[in-house]
CSV table of C-alpha atoms in Angstrom, one decimal:
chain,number,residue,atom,x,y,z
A,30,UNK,CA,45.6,-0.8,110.7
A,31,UNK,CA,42.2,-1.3,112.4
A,32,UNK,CA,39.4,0.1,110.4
A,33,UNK,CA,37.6,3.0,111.8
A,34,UNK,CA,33.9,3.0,112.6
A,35,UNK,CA,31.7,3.6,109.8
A,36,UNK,CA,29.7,6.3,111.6
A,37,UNK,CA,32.9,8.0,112.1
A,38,UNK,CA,34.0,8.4,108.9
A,39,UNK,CA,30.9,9.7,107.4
A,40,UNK,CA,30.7,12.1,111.0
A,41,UNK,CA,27.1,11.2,112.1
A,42,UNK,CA,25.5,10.2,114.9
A,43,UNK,CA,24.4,6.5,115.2
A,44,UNK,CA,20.7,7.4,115.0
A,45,UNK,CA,20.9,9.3,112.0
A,46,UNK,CA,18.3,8.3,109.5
A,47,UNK,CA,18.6,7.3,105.7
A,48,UNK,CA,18.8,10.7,104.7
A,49,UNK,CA,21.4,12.2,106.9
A,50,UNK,CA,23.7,9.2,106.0
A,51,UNK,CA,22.8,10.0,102.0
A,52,UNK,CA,24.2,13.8,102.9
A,53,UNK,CA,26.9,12.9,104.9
A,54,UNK,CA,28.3,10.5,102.5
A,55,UNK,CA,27.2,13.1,99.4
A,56,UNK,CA,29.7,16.2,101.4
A,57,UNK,CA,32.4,13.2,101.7
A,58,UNK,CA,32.2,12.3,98.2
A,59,UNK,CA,32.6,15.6,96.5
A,60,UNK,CA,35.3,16.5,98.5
A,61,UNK,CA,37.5,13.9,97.9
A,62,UNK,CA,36.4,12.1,94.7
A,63,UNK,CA,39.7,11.1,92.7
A,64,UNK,CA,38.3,13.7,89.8
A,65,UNK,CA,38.7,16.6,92.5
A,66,UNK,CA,41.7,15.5,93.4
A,67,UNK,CA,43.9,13.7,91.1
A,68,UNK,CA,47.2,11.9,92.3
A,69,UNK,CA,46.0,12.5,95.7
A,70,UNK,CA,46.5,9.1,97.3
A,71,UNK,CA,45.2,10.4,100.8
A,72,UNK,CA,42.0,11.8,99.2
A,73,UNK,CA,41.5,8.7,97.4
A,74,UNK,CA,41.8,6.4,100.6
A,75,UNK,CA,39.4,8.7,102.4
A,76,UNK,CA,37.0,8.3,99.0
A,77,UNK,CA,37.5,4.7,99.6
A,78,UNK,CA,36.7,4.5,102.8
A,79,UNK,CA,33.5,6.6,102.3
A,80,UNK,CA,32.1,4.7,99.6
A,81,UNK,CA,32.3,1.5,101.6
A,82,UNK,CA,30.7,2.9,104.7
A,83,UNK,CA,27.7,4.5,103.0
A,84,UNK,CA,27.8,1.0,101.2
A,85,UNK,CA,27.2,-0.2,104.3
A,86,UNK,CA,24.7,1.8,106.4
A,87,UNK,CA,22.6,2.5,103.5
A,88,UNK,CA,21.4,-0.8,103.4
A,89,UNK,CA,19.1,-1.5,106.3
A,90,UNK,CA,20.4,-5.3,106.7
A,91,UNK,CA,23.8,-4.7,106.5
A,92,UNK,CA,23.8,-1.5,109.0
A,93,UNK,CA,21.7,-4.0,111.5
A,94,UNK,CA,24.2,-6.7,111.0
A,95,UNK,CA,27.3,-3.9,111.5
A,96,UNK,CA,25.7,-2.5,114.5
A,97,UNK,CA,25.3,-6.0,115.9
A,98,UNK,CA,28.9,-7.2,114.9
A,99,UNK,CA,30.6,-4.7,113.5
A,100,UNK,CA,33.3,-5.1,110.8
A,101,UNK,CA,32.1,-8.4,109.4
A,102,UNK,CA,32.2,-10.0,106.0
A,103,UNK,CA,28.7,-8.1,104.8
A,104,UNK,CA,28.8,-9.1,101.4
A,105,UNK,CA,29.8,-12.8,102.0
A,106,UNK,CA,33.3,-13.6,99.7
A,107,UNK,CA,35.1,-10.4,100.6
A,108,UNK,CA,37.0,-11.3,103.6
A,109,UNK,CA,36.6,-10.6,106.8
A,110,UNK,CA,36.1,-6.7,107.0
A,111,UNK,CA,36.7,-6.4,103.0
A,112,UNK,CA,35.2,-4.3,100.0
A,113,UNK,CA,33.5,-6.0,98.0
A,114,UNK,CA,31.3,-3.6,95.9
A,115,UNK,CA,28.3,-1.3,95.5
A,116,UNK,CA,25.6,-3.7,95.7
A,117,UNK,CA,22.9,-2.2,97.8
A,118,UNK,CA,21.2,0.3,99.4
A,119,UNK,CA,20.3,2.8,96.2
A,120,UNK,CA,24.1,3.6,95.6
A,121,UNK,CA,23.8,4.1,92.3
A,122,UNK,CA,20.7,6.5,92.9
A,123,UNK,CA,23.1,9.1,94.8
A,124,UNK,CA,26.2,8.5,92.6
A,125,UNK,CA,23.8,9.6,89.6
A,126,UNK,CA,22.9,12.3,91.9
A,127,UNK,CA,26.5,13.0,92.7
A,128,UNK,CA,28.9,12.9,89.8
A,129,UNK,CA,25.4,14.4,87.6
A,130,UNK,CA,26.7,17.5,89.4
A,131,UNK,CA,30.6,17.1,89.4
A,132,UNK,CA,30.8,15.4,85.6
A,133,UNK,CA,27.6,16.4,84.1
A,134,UNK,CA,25.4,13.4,82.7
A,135,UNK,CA,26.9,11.1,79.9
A,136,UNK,CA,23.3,9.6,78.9
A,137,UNK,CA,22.5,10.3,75.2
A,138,UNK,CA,19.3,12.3,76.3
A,139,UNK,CA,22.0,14.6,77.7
A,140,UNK,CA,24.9,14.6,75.4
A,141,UNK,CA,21.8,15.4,72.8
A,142,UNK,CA,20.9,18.3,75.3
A,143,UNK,CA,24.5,19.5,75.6
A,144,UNK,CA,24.5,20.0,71.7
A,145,UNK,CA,21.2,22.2,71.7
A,146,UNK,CA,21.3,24.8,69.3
A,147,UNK,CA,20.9,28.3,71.4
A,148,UNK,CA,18.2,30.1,72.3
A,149,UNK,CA,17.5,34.0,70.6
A,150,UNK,CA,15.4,37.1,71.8
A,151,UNK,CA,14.0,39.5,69.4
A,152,UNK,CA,13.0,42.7,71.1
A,153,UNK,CA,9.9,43.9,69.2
A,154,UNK,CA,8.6,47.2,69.3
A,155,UNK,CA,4.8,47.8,68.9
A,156,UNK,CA,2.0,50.5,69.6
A,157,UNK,CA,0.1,50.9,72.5
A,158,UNK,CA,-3.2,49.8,70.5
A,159,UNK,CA,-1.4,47.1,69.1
A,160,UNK,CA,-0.7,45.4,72.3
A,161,UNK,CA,-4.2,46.4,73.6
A,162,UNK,CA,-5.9,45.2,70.7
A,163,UNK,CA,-3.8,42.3,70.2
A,164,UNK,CA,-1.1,42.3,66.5
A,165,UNK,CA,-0.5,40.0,63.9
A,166,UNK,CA,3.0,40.4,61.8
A,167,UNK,CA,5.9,39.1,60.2
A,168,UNK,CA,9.4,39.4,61.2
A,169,UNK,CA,12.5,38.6,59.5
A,170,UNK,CA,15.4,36.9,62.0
A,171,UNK,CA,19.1,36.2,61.0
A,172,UNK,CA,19.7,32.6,62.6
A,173,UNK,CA,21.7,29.5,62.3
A,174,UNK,CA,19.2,26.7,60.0
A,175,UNK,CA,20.1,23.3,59.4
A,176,UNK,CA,22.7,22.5,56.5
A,177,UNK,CA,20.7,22.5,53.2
A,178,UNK,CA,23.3,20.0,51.6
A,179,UNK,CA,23.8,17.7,54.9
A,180,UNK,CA,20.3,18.0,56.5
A,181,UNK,CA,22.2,18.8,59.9
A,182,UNK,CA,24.4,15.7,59.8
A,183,UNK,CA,27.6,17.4,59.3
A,184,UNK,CA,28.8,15.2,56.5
A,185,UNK,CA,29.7,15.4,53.2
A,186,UNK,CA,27.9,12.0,52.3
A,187,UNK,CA,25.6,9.4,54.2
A,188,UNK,CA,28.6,7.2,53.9
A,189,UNK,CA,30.7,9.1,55.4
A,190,UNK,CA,29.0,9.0,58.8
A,191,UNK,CA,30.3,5.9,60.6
A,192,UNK,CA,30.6,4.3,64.2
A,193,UNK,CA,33.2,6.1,66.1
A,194,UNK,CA,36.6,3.9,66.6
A,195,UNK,CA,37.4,5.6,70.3
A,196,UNK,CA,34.3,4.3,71.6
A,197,UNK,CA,32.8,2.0,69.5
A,198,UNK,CA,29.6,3.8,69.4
A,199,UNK,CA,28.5,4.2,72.9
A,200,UNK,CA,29.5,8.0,73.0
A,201,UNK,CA,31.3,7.8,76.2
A,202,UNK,CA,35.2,6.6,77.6
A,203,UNK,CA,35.2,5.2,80.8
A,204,UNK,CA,38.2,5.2,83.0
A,205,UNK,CA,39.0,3.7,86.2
A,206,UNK,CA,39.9,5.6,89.2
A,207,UNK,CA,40.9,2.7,91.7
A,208,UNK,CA,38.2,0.1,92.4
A,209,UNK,CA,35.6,2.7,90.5
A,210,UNK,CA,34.4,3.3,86.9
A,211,UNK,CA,34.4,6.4,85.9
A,212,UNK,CA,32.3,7.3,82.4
A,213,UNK,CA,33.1,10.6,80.4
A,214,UNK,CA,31.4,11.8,76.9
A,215,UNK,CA,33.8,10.4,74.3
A,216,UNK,CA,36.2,13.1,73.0
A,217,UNK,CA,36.3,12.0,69.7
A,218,UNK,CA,32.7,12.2,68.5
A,219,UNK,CA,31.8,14.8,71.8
A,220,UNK,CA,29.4,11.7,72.5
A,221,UNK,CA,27.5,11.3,69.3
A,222,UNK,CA,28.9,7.8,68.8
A,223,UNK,CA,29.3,8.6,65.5
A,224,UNK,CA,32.7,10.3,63.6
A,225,UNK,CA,32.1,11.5,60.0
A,226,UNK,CA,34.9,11.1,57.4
A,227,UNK,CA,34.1,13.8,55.6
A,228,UNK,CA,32.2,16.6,56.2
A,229,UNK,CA,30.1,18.8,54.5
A,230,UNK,CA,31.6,21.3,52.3
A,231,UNK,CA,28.6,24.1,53.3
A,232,UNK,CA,28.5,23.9,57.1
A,233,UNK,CA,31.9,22.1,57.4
A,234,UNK,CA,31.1,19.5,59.9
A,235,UNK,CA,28.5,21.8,61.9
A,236,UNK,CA,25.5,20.4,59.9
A,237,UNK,CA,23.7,24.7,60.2
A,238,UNK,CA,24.1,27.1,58.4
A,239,UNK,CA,23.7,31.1,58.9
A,240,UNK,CA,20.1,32.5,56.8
A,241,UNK,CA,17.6,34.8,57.5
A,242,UNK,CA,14.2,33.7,58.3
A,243,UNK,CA,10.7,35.0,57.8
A,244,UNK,CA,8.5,34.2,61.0
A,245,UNK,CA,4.6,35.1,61.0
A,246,UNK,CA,4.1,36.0,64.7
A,247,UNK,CA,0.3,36.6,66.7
A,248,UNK,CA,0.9,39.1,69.6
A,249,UNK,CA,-2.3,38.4,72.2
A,250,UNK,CA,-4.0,41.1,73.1
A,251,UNK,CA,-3.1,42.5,76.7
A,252,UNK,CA,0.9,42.4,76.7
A,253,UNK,CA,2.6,45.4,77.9
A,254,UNK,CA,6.1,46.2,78.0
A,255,UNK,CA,9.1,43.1,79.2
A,256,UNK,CA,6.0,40.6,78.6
A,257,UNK,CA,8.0,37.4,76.4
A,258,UNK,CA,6.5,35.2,73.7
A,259,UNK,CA,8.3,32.1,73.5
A,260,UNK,CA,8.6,30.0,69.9
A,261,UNK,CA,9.7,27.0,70.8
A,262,UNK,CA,12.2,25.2,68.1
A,263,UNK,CA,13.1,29.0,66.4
A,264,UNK,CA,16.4,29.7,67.7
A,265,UNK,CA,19.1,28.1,65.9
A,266,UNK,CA,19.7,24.7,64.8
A,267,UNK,CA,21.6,22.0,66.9
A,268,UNK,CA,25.2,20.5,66.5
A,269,UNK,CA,25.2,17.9,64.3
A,270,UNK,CA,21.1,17.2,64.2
A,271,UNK,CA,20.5,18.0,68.3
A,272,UNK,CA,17.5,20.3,68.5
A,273,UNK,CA,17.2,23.7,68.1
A,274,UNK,CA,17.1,26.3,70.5
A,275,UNK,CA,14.1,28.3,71.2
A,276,UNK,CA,13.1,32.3,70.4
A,277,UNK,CA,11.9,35.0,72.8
A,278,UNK,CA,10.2,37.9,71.8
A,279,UNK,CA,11.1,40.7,74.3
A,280,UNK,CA,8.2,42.7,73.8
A,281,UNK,CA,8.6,47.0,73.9
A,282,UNK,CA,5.1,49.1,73.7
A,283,UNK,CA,5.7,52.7,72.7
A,284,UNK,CA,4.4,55.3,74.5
A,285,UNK,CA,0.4,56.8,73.8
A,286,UNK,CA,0.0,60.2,73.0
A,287,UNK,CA,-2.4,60.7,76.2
A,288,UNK,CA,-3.4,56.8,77.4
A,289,UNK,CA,-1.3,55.9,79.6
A,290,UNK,CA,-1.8,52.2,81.3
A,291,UNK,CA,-1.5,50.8,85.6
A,292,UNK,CA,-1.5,47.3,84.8
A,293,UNK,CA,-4.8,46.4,82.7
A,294,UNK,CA,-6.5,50.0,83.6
A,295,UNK,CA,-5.9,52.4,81.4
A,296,UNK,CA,-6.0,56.2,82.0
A,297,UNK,CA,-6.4,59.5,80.2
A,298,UNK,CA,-6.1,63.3,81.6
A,299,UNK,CA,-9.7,64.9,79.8
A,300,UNK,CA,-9.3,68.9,79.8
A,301,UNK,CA,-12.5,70.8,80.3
A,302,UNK,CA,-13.2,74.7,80.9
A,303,UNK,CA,-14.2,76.1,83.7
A,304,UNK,CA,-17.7,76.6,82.1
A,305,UNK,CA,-18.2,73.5,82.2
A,306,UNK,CA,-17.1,72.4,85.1
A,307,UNK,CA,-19.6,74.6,86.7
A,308,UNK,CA,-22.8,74.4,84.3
A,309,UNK,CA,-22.4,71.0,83.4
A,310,UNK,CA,-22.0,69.3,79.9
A,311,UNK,CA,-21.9,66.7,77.4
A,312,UNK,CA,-18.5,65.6,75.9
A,313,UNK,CA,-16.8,63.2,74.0
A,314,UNK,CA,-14.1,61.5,75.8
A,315,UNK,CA,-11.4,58.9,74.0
A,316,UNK,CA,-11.1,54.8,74.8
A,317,UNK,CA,-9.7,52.1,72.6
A,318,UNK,CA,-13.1,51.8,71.0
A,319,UNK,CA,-13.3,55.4,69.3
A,320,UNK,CA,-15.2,58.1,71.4
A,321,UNK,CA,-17.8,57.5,74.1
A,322,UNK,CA,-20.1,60.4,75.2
A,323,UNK,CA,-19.5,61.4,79.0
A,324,UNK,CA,-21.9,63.0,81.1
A,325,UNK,CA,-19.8,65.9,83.3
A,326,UNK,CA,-22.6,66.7,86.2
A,327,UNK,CA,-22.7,70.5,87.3
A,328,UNK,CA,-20.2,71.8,89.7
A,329,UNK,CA,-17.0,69.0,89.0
A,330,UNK,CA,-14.3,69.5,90.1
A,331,UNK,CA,-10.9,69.6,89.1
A,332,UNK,CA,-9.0,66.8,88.9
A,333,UNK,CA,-12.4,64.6,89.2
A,334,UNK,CA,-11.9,61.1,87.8
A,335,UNK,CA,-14.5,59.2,85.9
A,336,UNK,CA,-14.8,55.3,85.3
A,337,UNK,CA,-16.1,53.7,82.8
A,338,UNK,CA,-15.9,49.7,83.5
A,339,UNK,CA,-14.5,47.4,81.1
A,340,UNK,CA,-13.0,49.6,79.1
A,341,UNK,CA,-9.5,49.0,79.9
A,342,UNK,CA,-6.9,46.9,78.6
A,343,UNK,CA,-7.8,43.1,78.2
A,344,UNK,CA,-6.4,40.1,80.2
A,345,UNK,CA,-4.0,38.5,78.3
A,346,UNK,CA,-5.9,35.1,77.3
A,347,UNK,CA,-8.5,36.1,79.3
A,348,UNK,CA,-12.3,36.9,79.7
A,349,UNK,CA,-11.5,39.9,81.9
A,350,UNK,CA,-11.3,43.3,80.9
A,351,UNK,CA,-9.7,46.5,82.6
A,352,UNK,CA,-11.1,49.5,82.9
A,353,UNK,CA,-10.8,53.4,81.5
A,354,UNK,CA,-10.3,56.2,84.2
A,355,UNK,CA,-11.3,59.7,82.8
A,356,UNK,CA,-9.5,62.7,85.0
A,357,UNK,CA,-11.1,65.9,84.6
A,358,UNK,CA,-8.3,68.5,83.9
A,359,UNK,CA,-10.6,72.3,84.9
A,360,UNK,CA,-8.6,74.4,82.0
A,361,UNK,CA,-8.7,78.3,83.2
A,362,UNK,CA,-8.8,80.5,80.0
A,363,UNK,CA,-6.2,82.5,79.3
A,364,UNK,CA,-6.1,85.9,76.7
A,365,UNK,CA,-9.1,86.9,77.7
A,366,UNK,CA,-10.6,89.8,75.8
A,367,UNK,CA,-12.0,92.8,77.4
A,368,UNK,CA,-15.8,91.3,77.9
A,369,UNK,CA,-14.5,88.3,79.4
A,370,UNK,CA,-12.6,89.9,82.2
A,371,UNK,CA,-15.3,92.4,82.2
A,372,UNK,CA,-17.9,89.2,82.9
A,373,UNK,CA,-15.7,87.7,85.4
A,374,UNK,CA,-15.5,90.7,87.1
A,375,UNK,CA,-18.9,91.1,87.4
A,376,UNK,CA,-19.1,87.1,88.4
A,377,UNK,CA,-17.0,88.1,91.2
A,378,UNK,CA,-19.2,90.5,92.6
A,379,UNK,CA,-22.0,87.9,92.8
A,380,UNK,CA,-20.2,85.4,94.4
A,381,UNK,CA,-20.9,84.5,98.0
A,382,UNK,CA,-19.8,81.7,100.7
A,383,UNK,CA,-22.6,79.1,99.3
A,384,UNK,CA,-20.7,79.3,95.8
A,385,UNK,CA,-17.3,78.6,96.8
A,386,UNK,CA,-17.5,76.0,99.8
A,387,UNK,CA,-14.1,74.7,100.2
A,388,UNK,CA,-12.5,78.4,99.6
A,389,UNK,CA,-15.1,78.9,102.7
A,390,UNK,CA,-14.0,76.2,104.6
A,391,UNK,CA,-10.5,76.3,104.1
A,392,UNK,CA,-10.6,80.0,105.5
A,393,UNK,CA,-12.6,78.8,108.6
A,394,UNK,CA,-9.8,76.6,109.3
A,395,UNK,CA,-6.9,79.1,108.9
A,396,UNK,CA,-9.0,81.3,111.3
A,397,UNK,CA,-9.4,78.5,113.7
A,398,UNK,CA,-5.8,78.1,113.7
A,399,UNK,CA,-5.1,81.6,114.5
A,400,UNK,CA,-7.1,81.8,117.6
């Protein structure tokens, strides 16, 4: 049977450049790699046939030489159109990139990485000050620690850790799948390399062991609520000696009594009475420093919002500072004894259009309106 045009089978366009060809071929061999479909003999031959065409135009000599002449001996010693191997073209660069994804990687950085001991989170709750001012404290995690008695190697003895008979070591059992080599993490020593004769009587094999641990933790000044602190190489201990995972600390910041924070601003709701609002006064006002002495000019407003810069919440690990926003809450008194209302009612009498300007102006509007 003729062999069909390598363009065709990968189902690209003569032009197509280096990287097209390296997707093409990439779609083609995750679809039919013998590993997706076993005892498939017509996926396999279309696998086949795949491989030796992106063998072919990813080289840029051997893709001039098939344009020129088509199928030729490329390889020289194969036969006339024959398959010879993958020799050229960075091949090995996209099946790393391929079967990476399908099978996972079998190198011992990864096997190593595949044993990882996992990663916790630790929600800790703290006060509003404490996360402004920045907190220093200890906290005590339940967690999987390397085997006292093994020091994480899983075995009862240092003898008793040898080279593992399946694969002699190299962690991994290859297979073949017609004319390629497949490679798989040995399932024998899960691609340690090693097998262990005995293991340990505390951690039975796992080389960890379950104890509670005492952690001195520095919270920077500035986090807020959902902000995470990572400790790398606190989470729990690895299979067998692999590294530990990592711990999060999922940071919670109660509620203020009457701060409340808009990123690194801070505000606070400041009542005042209505005398003086109009006459004017001197008051103490709150911030994260202890009281500050606030100026309230004549006539304010309700509802009137002071700022006092860069005395907010700080940046976390930085320089910066936020700032504090004082709103002016005009408090109207309430049980008011008979010479109050009796002053008030007098007040009343005195008042005129220059005293109350946006009563005044409001009611030049509504008459406007009505016209």
């Amino acid at each position: 049977m003729p062999k069909r045009d390598y363009y065709e089978v990968l189902g690209i366009d003569k032009n197509a450049s280096s990287e097209e060809i390296k997707k093409a071929f990439r779609k083609k061999a995750l679809k039919y790699h013998p590993d997706r479909c076993p005892d498939d003999q017509e996926a396999a031959e279309l696998f086949r046939e795949a491989s030796e065409a992106y063998e072919v135009l990813s080289s840029p000599e051997k893709r001039q030489q098939y344009d020129q002449f088509g199928h030729v001996d490329l390889n020289g010693g194969a036969g006339a159109g024959g398959f010879s191997g993958f020799s050229g073209g960075g091949f090995g660069d996209i099946f790393g990139d391929i079967f990476g994804d399908l099978f996972g990687n079998t190198s011992k950085q990864s096997r190593q990485q595949s044993y990882r001991g996992d990663d916790l989170v630790y929600q800790l709750t703290i006060t509003f000050l404490q996360a402004a001012k920045g907190y220093e404290t200890e906290i005590t995690i339940p967690h999987l620690s390397q085997c006292s008695s093994c020091k994480g190697t899983g075995a009862k003895t240092p003898d008793d850790i040898e080279t593992c008979p399946q694969c002699r070591g190299t962690g991994e059992q290859r297979t073949q799948q017609g004319f390629f080599m497949m490679a798989r993490p040995c399932s024998r020593c899960r691609g340690q390399g090693k097998s262990i004769r005995r293991t340990c009587s505390t951690c039975r094999g796992q080389g960890s062991e379950k104890v509670n641990k005492t952690l001195k933790i520095s919270i920077p000044a500035g986090v807020d609520t959902n902000s995470k602190i990572k400790l790398s190489g606190e989470g729990n201990a690895g299979l067998q000696g692999s590294p530990a995972g990592d711990l999060y600390l999922n940071i919670v910041v109660s509620a203020h009594p009457f701060f409340r924070r808009e990123n690194y601003d801070i505000y606070c709701d400041f009542p005042i009475s209505m005398t003086q609002a109009a006459l004017g006064a001197e008051v103490e006002v709150p911030s994260l420093d202890g009281k500050i002495r606030l100026t309230i000019p004549p006539s304010t407003q309700n509802n009137k919002i002071f700022r006092l810069k860069g005395k907010g919440i700080p940046y976390v690990n930085q320089r910066q500072v936020g700032d504090l926003f004082i709103q002016v809450i005009v408090e109207i008194p309430t049980n008011l004894s008979r010479k109050q209302k009796d002053l008030l009612e007098e007040f009343a009498t005195l008042e005129n259009e220059a005293s109350s300007p946006l009563q005044q102006s409001f009611a030049d509007k509504i008459k406007n309106f009505f016209k």
